[in-house]
Short mmCIF file of C-alpha atoms in Angstrom, two decimals:
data_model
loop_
_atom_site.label_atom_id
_atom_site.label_comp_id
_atom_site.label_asym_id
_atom_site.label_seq_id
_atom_site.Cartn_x
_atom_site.Cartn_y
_atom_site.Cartn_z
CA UNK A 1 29.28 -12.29 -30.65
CA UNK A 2 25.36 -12.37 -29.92
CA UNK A 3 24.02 -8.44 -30.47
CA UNK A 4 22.11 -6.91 -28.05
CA UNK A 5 18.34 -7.27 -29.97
CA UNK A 6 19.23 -11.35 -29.98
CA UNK A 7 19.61 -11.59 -26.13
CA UNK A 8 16.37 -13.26 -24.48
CA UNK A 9 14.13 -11.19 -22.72
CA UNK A 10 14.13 -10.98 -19.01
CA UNK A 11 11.05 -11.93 -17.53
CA UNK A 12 10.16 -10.20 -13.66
CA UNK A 13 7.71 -13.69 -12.82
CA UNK A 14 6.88 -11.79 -9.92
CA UNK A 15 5.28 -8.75 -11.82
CA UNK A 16 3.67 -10.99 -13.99
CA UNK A 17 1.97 -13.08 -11.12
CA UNK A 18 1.12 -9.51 -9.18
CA UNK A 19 -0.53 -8.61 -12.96
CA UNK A 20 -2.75 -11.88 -13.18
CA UNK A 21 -3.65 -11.31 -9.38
CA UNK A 22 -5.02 -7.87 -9.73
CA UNK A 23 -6.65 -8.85 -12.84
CA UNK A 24 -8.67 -11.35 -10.48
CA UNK A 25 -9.40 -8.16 -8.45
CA UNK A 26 -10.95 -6.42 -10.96
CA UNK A 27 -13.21 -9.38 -12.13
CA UNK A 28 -13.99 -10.22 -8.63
CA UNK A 29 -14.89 -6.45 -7.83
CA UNK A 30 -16.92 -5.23 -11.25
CA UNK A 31 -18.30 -9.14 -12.31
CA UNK A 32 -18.26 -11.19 -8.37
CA UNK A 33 -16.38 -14.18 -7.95
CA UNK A 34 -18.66 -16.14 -9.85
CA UNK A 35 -17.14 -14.26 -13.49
CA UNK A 36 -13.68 -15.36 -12.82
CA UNK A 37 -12.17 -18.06 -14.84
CA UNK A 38 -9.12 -18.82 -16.67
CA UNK A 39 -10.77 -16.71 -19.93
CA UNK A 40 -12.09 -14.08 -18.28
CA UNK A 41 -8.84 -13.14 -16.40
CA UNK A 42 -6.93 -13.84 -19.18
CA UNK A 43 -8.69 -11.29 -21.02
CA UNK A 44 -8.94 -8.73 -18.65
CA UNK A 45 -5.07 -9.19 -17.73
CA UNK A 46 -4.21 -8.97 -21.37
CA UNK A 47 -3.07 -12.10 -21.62
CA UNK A 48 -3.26 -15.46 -23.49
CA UNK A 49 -4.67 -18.78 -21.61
CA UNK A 50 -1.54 -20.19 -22.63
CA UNK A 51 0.78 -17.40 -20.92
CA UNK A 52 -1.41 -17.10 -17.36
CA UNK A 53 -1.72 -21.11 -17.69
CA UNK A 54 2.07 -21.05 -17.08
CA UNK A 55 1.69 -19.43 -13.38
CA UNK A 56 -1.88 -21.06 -12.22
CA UNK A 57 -3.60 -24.00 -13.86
CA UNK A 58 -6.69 -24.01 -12.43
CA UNK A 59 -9.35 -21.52 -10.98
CA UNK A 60 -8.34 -22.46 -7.38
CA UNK A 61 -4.86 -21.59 -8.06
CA UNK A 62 -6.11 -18.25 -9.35
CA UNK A 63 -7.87 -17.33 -6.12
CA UNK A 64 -5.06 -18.25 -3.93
CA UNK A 65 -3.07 -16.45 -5.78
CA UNK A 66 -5.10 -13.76 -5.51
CA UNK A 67 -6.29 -14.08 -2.13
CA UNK A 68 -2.38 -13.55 -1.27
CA UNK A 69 -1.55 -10.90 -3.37
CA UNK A 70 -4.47 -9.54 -1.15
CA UNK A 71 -2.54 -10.05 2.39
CA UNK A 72 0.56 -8.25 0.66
CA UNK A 73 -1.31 -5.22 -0.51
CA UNK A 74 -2.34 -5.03 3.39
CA UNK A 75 0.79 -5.54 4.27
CA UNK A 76 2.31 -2.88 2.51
CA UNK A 77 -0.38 -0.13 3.20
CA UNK A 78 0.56 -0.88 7.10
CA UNK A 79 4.09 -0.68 6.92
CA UNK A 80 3.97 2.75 4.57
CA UNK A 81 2.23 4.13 7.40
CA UNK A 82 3.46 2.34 10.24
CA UNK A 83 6.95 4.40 9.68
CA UNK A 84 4.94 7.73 10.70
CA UNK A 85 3.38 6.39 14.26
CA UNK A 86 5.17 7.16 17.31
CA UNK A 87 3.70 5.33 19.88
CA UNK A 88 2.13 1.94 19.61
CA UNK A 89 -1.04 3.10 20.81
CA UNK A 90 -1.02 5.26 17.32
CA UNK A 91 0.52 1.90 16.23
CA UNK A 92 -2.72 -0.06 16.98
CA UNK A 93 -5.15 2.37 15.86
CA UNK A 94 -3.75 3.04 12.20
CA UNK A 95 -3.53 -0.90 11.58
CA UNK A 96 -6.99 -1.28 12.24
CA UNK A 97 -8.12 1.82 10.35
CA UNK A 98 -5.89 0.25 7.57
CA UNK A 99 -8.31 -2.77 7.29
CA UNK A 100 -11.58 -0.48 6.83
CA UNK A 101 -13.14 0.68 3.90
CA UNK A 102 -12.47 4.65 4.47
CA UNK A 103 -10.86 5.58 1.30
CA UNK A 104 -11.53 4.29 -2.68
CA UNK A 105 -8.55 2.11 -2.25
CA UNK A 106 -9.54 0.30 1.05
CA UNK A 107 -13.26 0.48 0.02
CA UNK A 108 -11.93 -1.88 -3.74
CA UNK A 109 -10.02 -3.66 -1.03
CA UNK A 110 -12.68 -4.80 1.47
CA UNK A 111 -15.21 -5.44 -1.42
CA UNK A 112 -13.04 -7.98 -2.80
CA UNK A 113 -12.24 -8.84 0.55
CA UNK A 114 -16.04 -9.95 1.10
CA UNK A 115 -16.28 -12.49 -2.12
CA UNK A 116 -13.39 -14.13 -0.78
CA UNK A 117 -15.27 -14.20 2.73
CA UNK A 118 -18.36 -15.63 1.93
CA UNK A 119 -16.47 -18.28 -0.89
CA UNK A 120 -14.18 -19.08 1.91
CA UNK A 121 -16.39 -20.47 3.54
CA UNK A 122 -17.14 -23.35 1.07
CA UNK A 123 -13.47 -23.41 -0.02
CA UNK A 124 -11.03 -25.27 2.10
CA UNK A 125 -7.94 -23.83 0.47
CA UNK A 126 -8.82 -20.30 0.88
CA UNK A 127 -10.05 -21.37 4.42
CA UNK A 128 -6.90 -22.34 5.29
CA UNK A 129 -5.27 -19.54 3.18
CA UNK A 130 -7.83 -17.32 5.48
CA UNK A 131 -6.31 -18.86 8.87
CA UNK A 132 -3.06 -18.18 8.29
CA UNK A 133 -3.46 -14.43 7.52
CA UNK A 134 -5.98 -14.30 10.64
CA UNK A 135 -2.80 -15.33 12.68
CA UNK A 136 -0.20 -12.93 11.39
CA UNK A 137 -2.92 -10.24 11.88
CA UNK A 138 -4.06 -11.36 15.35
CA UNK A 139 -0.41 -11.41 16.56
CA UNK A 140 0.49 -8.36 14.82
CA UNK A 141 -2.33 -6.78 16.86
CA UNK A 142 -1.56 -8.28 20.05
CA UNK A 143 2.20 -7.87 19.84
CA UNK A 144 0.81 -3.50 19.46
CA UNK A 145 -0.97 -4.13 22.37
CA UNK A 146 1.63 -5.66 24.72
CA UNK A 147 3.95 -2.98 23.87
CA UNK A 148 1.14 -0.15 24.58
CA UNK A 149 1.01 -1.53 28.20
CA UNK A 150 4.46 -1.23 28.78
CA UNK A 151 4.40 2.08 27.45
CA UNK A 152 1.67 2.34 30.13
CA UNK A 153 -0.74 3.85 27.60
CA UNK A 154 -3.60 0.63 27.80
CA UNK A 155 -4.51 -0.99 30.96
CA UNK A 156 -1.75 -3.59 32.27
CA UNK A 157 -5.06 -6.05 33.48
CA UNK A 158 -6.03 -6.44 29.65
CA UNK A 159 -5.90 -9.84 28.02
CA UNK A 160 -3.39 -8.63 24.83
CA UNK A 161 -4.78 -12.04 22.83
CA UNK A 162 -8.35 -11.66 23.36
CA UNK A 163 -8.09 -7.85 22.79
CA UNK A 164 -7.13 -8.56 19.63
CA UNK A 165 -9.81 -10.81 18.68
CA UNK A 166 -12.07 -7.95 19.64
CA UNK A 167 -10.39 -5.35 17.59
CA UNK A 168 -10.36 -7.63 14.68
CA UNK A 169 -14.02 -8.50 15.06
CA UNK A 170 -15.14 -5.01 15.44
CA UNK A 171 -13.30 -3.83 12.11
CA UNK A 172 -14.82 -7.13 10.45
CA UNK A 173 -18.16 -6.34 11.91
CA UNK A 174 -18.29 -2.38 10.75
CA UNK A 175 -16.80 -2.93 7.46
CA UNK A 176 -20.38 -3.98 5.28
CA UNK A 177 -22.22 -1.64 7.17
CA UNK A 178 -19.21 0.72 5.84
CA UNK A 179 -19.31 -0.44 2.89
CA UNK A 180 -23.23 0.44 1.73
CA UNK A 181 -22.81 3.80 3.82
CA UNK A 182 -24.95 3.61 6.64
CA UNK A 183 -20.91 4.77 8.49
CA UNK A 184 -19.26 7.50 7.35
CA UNK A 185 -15.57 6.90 7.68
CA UNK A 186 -15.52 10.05 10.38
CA UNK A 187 -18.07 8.00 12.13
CA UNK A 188 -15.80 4.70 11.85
CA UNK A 189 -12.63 6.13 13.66
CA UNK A 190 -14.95 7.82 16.35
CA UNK A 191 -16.16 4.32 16.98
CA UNK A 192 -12.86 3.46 17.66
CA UNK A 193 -11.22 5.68 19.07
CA UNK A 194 -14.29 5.52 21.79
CA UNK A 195 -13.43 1.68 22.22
CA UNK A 196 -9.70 2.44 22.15
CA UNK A 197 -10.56 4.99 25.22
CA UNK A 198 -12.20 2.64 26.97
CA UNK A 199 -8.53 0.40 26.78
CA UNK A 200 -6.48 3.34 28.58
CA UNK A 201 -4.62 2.72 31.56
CA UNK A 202 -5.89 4.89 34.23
#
């Protein structure tokens, strides 16, 4: 019979992945996106080339990677609070609130968030990584919307889909200027809760 010590370890591939994709984080936040590379992650995960190599071969693999562990961390910081709203008015508002820098946490977030804006842009796999979390979002928003009408707490005449859009483009628009200060995060849910107002039925 095999003892105990001889059995082969159990390895949680998912853990390890999450590990390698917040070690692109941290480059990305304290070194930019131009720092990471197989080494460099490697070394701040802790990790041998030859042991992340087994989960992403390349750099681009990397940042998808990480660009999705990314959508997950949202994700999960909008359903742990998403549990406590009553109405989806209160829905609607905490969702977008979740996707600004107001906190230390959101603030790393939305930093990292930015590098894989502007790199997007001459990346077609992250664009396209991009797109598809700009639809889940969208929806998400719009679905909040829909069902604040019909709890008659936003204006029935509203255009859910395009509301959206403008909800997402104001927290995209608010979140550099966030960022470097010139907003306090008081200031930031005043702003929209004054949009948010301007929404109501009646």
């Amino acid at each position: 019979m095999r003892k105990w010590r001889d059995m082969p370890k159990i390895v949680d591939h998912d853990a390890r992945r999450r590990h390698i994709a917040e070690a692109v984080h941290r480059v990305i936040h304290d070194k930019g996106m131009g720092s990471v590379s197989l080494r460099e992650v490697a070394a701040e995960a802790g990790m041998s080339m030859g042991a992340v190599q087994h989960y992403v071969t390349t750099k681009d693999q990397m940042l998808l990677l990480a660009l999705e562990r990314i959508g997950i961390w949202i994700g999960e910081r909008v359903a742990a609070v998403a549990a406590h709203q009553s109405t989806p008015l209160d829905m609607l508002r905490t969702t977008v609130l979740e996707l600004l820098p107001l906190d230390e946490e959101r603030s790393y977030l939305n930093r990292i968030g930015q590098a894989f804006q502007a790199s997007s842009v001459v990346s077609e796999n992250q664009a396209a990584a991009m797109r598809i979390g700009y639809s889940h979002l969208l929806s998400f928003l719009a679905e909040q919307i829909r069902a604040a009408q019909t709890a008659g707490q936003l204006a029935a005449h509203l255009d859910a889909g395009k509301e959206a859009s403008i909800l997402y483009a104001f927290a995209q628009g608010i979140v550099n200027a966030t960022l470097v200060g010139h907003y306090t995060p008081e200031e930031v849910a005043a702003l929209l809760d004054y949009h948010l107002a301007r929404l109501r039925a009646g």
